[in-house]
PDB file of C-alpha atoms and ligand atoms in Angstrom:
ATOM      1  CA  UNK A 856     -16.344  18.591   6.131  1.00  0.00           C
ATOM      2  CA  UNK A 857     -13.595  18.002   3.855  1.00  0.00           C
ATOM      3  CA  UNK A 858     -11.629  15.068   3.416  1.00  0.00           C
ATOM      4  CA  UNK A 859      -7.829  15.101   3.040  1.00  0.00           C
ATOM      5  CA  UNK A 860      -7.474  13.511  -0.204  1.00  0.00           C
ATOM      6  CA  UNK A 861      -3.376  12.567  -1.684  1.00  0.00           C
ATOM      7  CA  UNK A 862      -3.832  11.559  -5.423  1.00  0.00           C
ATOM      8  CA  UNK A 863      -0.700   9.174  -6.502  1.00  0.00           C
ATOM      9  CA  UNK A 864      -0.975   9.116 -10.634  1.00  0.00           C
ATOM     10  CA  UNK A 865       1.522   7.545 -13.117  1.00  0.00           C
ATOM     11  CA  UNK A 866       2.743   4.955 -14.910  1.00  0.00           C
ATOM     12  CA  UNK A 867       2.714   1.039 -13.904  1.00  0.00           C
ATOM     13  CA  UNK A 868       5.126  -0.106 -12.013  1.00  0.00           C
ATOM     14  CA  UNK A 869       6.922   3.059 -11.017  1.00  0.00           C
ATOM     15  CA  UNK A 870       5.530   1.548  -7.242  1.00  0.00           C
ATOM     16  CA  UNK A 871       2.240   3.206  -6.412  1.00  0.00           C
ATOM     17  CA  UNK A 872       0.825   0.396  -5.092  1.00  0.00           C
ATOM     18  CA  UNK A 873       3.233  -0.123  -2.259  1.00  0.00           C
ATOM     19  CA  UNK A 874       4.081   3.561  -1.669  1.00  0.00           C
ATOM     20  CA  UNK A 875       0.228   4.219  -1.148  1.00  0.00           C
ATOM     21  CA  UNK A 876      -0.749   1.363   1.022  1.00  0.00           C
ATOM     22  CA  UNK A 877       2.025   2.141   3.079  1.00  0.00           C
ATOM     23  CA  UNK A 878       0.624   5.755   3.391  1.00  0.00           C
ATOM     24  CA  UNK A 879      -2.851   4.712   4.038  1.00  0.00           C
ATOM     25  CA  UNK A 880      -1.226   2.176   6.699  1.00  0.00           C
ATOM     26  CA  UNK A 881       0.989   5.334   8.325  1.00  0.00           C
ATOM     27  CA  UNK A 882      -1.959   7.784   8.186  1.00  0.00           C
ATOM     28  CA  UNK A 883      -4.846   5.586   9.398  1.00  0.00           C
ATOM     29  CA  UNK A 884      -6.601   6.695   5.999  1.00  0.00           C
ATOM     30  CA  UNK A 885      -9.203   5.267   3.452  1.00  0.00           C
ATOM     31  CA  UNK A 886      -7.123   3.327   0.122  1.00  0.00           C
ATOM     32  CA  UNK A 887      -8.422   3.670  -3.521  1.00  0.00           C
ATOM     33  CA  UNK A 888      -6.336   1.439  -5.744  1.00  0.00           C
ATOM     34  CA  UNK A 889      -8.327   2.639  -8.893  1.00  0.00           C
ATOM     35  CA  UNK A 890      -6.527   0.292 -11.242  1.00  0.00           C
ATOM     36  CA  UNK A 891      -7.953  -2.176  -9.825  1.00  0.00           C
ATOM     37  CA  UNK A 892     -11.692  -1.028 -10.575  1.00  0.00           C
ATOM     38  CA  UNK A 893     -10.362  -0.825 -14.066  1.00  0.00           C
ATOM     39  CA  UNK A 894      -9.158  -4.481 -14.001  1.00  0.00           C
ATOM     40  CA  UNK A 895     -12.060  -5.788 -12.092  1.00  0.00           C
ATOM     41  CA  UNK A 896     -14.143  -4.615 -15.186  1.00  0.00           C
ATOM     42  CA  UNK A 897     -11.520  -6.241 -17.728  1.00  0.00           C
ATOM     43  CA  UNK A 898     -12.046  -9.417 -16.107  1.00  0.00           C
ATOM     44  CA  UNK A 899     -16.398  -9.079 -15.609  1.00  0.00           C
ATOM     45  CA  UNK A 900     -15.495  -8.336 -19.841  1.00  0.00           C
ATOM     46  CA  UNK A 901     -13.954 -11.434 -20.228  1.00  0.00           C
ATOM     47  CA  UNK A 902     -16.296 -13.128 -17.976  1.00  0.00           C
ATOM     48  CA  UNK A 903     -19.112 -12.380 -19.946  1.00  0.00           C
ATOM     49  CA  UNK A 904     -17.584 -12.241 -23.217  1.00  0.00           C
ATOM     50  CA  UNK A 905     -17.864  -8.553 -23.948  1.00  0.00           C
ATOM     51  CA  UNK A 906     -15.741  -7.229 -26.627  1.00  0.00           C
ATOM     52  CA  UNK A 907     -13.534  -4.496 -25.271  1.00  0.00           C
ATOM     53  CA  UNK A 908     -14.842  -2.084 -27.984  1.00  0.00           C
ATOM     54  CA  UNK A 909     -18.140  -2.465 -26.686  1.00  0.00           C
ATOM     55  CA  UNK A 910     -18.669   0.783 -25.075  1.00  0.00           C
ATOM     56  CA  UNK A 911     -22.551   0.839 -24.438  1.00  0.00           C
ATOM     57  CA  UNK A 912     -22.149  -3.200 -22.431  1.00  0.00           C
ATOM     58  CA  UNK A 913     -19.195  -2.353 -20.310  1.00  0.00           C
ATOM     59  CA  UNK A 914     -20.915   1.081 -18.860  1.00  0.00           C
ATOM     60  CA  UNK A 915     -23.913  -1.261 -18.110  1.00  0.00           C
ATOM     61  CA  UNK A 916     -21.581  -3.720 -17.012  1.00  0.00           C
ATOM     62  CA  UNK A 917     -18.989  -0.454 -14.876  1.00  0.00           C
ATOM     63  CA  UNK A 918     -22.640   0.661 -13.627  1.00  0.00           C
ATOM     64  CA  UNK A 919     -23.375  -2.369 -12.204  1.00  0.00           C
ATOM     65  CA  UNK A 920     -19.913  -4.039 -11.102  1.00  0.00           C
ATOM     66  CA  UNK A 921     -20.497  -6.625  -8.266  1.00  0.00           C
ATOM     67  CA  UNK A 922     -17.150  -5.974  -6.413  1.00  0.00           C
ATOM     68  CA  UNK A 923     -16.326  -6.226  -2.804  1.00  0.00           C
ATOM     69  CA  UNK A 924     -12.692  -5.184  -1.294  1.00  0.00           C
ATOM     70  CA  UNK A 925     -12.124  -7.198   1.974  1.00  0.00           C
ATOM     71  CA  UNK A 926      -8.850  -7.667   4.077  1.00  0.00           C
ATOM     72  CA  UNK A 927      -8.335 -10.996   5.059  1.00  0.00           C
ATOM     73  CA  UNK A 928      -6.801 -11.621   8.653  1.00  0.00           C
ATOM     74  CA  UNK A 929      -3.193 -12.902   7.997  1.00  0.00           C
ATOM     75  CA  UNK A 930      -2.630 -11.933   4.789  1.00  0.00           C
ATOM     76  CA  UNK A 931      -0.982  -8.440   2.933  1.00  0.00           C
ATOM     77  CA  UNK A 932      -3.103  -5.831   1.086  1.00  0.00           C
ATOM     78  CA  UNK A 933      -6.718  -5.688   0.178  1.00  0.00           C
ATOM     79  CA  UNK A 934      -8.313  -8.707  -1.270  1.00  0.00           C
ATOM     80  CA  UNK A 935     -10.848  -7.875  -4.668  1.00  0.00           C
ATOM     81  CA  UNK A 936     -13.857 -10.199  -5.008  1.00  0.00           C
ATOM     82  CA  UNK A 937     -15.992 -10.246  -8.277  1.00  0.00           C
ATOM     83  CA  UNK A 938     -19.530 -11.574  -8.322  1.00  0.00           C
ATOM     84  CA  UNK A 939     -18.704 -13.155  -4.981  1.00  0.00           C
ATOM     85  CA  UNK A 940     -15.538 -15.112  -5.983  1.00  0.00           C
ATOM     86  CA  UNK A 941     -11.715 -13.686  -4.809  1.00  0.00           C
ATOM     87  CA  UNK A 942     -10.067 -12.766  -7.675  1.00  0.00           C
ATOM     88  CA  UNK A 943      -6.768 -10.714  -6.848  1.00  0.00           C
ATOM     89  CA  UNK A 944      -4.679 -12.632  -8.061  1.00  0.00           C
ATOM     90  CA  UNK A 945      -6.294 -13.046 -11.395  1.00  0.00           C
ATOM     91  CA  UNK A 946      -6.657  -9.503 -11.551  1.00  0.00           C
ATOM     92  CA  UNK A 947      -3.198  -8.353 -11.594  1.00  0.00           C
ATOM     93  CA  UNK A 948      -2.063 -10.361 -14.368  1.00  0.00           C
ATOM     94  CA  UNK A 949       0.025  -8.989 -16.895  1.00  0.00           C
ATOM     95  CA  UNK A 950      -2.960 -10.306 -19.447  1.00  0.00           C
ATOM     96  CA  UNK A 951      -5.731  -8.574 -17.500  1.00  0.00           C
ATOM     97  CA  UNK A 952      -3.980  -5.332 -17.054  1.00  0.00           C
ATOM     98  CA  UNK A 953      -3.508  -4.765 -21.166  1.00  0.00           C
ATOM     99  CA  UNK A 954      -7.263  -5.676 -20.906  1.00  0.00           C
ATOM    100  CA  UNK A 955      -8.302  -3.125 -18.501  1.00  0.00           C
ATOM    101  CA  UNK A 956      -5.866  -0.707 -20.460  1.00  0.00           C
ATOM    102  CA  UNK A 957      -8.325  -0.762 -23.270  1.00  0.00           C
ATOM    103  CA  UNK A 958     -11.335  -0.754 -21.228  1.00  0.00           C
ATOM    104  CA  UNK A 959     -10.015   2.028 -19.366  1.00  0.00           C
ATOM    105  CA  UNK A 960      -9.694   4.043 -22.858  1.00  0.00           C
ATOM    106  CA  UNK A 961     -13.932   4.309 -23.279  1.00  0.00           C
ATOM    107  CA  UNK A 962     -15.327   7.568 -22.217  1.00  0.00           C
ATOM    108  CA  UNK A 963     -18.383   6.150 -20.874  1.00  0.00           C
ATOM    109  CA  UNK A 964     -16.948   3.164 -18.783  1.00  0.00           C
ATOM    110  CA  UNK A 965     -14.556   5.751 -17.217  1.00  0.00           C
ATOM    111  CA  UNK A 966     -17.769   8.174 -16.360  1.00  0.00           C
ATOM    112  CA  UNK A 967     -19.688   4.684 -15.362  1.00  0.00           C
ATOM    113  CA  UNK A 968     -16.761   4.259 -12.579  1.00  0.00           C
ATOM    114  CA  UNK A 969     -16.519   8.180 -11.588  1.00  0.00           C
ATOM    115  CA  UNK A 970     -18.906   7.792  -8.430  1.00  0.00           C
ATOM    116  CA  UNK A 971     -17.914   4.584  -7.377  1.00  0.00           C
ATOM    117  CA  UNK A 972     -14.413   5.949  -6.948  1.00  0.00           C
ATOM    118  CA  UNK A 973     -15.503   9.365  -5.387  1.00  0.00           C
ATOM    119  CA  UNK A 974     -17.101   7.548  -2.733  1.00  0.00           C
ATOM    120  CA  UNK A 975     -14.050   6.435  -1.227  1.00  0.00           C
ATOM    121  CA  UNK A 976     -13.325   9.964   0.169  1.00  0.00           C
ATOM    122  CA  UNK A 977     -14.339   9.520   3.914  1.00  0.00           C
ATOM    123  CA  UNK A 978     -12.978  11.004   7.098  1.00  0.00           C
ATOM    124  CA  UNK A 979     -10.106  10.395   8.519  1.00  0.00           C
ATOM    125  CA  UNK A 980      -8.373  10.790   5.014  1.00  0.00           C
ATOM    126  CA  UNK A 981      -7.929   8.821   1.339  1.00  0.00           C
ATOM    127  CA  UNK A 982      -4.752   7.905  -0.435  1.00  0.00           C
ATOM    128  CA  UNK A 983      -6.066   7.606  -4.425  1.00  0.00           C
ATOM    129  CA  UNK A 984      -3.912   5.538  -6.789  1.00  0.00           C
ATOM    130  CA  UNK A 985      -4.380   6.104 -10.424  1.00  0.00           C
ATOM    131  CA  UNK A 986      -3.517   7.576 -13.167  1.00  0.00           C
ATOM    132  CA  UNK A 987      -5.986  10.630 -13.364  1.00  0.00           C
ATOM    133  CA  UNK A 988      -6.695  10.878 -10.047  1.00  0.00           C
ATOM    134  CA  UNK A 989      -5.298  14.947 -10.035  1.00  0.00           C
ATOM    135  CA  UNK A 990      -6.104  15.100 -13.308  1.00  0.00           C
ATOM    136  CA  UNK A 991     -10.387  14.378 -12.909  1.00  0.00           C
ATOM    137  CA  UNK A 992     -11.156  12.349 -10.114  1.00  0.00           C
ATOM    138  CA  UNK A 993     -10.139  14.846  -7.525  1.00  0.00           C
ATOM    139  CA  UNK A 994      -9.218  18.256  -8.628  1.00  0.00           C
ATOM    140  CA  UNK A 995      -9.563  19.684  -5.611  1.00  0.00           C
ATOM    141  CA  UNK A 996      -6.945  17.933  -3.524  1.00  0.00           C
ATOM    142  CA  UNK A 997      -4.652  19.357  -1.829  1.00  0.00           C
ATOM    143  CA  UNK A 998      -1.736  17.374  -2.226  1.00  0.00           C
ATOM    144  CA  UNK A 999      -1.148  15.706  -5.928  1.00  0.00           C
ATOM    145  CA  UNK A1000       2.034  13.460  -7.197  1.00  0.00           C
ATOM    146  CA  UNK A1001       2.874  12.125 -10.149  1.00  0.00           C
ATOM    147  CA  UNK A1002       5.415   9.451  -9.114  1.00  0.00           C
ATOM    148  CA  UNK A1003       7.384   7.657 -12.166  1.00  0.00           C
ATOM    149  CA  UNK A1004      10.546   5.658 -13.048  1.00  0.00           C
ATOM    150  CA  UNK A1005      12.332   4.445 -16.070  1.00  0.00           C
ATOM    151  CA  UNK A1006      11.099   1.644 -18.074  1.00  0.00           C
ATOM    152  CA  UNK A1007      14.336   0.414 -17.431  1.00  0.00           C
ATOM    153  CA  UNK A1008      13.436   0.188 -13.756  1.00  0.00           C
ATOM    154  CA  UNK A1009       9.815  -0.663 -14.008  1.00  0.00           C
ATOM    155  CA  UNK A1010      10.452  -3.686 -15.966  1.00  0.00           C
ATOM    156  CA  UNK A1011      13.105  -4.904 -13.286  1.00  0.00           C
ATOM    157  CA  UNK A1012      10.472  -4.348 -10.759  1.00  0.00           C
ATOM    158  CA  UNK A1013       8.018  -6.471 -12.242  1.00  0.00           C
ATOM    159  CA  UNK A1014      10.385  -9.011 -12.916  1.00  0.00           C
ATOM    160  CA  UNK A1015      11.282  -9.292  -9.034  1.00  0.00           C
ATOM    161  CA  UNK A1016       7.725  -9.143  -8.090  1.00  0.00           C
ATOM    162  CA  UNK A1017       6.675 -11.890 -10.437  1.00  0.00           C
ATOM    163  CA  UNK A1018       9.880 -13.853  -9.496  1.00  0.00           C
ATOM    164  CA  UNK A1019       8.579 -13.471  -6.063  1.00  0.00           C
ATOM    165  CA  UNK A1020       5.169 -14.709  -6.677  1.00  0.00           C
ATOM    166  CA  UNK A1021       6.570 -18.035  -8.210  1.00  0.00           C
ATOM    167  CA  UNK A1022       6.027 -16.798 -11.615  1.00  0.00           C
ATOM    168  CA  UNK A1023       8.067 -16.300 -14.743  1.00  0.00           C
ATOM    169  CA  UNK A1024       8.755 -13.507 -16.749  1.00  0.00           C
ATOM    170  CA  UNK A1025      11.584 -12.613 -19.551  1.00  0.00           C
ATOM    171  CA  UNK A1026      12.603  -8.685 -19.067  1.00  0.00           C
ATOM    172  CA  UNK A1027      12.306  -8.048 -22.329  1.00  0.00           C
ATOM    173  CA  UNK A1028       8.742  -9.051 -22.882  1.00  0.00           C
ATOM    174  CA  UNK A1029       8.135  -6.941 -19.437  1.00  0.00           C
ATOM    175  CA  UNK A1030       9.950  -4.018 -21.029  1.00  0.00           C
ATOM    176  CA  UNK A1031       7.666  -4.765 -24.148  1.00  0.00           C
ATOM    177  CA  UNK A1032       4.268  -4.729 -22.311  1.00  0.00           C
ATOM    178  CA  UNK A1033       5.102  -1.354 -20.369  1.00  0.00           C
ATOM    179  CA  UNK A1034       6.133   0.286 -23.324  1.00  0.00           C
ATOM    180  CA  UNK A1035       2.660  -0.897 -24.488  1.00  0.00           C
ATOM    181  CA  UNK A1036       0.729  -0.053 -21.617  1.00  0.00           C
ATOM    182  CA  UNK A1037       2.294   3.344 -21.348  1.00  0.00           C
ATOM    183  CA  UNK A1038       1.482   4.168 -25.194  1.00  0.00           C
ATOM    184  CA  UNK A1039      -1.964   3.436 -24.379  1.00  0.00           C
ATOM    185  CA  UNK A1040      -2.681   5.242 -21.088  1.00  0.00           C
ATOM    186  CA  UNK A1041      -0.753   8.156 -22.401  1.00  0.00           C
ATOM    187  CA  UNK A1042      -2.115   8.759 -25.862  1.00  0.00           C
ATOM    188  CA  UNK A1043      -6.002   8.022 -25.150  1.00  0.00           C
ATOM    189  CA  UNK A1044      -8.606  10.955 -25.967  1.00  0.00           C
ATOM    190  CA  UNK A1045      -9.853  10.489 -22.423  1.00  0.00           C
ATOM    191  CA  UNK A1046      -8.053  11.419 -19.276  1.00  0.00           C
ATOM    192  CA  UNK A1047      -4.777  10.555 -20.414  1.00  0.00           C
ATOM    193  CA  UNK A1048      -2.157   9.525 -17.840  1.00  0.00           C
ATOM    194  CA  UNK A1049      -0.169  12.989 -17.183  1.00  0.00           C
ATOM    195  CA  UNK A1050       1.077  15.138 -14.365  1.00  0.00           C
ATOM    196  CA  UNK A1051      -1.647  17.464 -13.192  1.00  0.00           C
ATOM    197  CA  UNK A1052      -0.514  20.722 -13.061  1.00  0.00           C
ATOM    198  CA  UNK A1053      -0.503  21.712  -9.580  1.00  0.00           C
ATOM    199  CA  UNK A1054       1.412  17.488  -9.616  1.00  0.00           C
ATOM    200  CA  UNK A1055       4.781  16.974  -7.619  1.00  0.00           C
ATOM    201  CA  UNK A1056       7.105  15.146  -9.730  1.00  0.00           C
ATOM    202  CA  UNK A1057       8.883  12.353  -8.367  1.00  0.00           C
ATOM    203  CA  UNK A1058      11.131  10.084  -9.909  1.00  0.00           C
ATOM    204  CA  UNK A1059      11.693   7.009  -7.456  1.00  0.00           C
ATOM    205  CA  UNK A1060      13.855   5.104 -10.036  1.00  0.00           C
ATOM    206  CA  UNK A1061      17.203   5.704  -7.307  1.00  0.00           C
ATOM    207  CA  UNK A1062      14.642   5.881  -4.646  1.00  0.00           C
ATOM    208  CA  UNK A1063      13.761   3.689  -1.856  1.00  0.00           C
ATOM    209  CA  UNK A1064      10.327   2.555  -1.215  1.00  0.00           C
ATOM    210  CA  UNK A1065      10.924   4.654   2.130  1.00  0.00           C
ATOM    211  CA  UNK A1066      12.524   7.875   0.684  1.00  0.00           C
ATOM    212  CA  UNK A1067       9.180   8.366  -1.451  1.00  0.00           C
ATOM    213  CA  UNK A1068       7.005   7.639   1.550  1.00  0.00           C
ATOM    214  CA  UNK A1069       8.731   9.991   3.760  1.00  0.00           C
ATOM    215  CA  UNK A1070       8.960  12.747   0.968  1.00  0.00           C
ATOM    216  CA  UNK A1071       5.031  12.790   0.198  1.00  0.00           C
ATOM    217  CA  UNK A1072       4.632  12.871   4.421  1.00  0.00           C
ATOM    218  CA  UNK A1073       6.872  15.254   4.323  1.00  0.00           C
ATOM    219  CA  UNK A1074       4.684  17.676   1.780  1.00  0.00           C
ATOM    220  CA  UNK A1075       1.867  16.504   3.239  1.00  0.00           C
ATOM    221  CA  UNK A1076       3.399  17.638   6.631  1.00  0.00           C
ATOM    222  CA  UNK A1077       4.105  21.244   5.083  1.00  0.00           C
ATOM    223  CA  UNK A1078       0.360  21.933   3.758  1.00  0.00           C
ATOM    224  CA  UNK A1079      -1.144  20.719   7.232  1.00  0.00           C
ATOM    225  CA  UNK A1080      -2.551  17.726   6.160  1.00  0.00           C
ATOM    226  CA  UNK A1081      -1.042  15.572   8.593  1.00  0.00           C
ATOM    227  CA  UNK A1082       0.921  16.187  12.051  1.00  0.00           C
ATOM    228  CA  UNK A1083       4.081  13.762  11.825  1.00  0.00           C
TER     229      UNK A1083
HETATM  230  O1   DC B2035      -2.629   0.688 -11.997  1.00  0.00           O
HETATM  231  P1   DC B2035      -2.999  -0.592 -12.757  1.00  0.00           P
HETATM  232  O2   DC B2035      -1.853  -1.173 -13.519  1.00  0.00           O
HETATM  233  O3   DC B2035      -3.640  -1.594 -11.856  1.00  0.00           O
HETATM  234  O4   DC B2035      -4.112  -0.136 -13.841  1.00  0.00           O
HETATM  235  C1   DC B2035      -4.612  -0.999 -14.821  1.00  0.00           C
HETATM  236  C2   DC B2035      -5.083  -0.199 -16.038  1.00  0.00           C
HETATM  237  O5   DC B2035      -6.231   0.576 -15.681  1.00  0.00           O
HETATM  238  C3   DC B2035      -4.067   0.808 -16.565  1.00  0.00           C
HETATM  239  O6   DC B2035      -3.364   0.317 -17.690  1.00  0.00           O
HETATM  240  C4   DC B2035      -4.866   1.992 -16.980  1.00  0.00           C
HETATM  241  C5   DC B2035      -6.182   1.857 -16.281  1.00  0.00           C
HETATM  242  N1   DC B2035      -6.376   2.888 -15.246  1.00  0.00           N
HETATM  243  C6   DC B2035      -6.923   4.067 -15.660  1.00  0.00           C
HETATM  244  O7   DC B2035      -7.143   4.275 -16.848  1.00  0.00           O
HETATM  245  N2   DC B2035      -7.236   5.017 -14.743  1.00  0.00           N
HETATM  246  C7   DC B2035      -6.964   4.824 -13.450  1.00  0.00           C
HETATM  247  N3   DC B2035      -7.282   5.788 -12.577  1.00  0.00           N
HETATM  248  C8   DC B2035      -6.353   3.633 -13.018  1.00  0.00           C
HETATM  249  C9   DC B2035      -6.060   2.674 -13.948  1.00  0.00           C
END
């Protein structure tokens, strides 16, 4: 049987995250947040005091990642545990993220992770957050976006989620570390971050959260993945 897969790829911040757990939510489907794979190994790296340049230890170490995703009654979103201890919050530091950029750059930690993400496709349905997920992951699937915003936009995002969280933040050093992250993901040898071909291109930086939900349904609607 095949599984409806919807790859989400592009750049941090542009609101993935949120626009595919709300999918997942609506559709009553499986949730890949890839990224966070990516940043789990960053932080077993750091953990273990791996250099990031240490290709041959962190595909050992991608191979054999001891990571559990739980939800916790009571509490928003998926909750990422690393050799037994809860570490989403850690994770999704600006710090850790430029970490799992780099990481995320060696051919054979990316290959290491390919079957642990593949995995995730299981009936009813998967929403796949990433940044190649069209591009390698899943070629096949039959609905692909590449959703994006300026940096501009990103950066304010960030701000207002970290403001949220309690913690601080200068927009220009945001603005800084996207540019950053961007140049990285974008210009590596190895599935760089780009619009598949067969992508839809949305730019959500006038958007709602809700307009971009509705428009993927929408698509999805129209190629008879879903019945709205
Ligand atoms: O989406 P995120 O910010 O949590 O991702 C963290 C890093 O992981 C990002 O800078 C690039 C890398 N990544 C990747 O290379 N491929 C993916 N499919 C997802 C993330």
């Amino acid at each position: 049987m095949t599984v409806p897969i919807i790859t989400v790829d592009g750049p941090g911040g542009a609101g993935k995250g949120t626009v595919c757990k709300r999918l997942a939510d609506k559709l009553g489907w499986h949730l890949l947040d890839s990224g966070m794979l990516y940043r789990l190994l960053a932080l077993a790296s750091i953990n273990h005091q791996v250099a990031t340049d240490n290709e041959r230890a962190l595909q050992v170490m991608a191979s054999a990642l001891d990571v559990q995703f739980r939800s916790l009654d009571g509490q928003e979103g998926i909750r990422a545990c690393l050799e037994g201890e809860d570490v989403t919050d850690l994770v999704r530091s600006e710090d850790v993220g430029m970490i799992a950029s780099k990481v995320a750059a060696l051919p054979a930690a990316r290959s290491a992770l390919l079957a642990r993400q593949r995995a995730f496709a299981e009936p009813p349905g998967l929403v796949a957050d990433g940044r190649d997920m069209g591009t390698v992951v899943f070629v096949d699937a039959p609905l692909k976006i590449y959703l994006t915003a300026s940096v501009d936009e990103r950066a304010r995002r960030r701000h207002k989620q970290l403001l949220d969280k309690g913690q601080s933040a200068t927009l220009a050093r945001l603005v800084e570390a996207i540019e950053s992250r961007d140049k990285s993901d974008m210009n590596r040898p190895i599935a760089p971050l780009k619009p598949a071909v067969d992508a839809l291109y949305i730019d959500s930086t006038s958007m709602t959260i809700d307009e971009v939900c509705q428009h993927i349904l929408d698509k999805a609607a129209e190629r008879g993945l879903v019945s709205l």
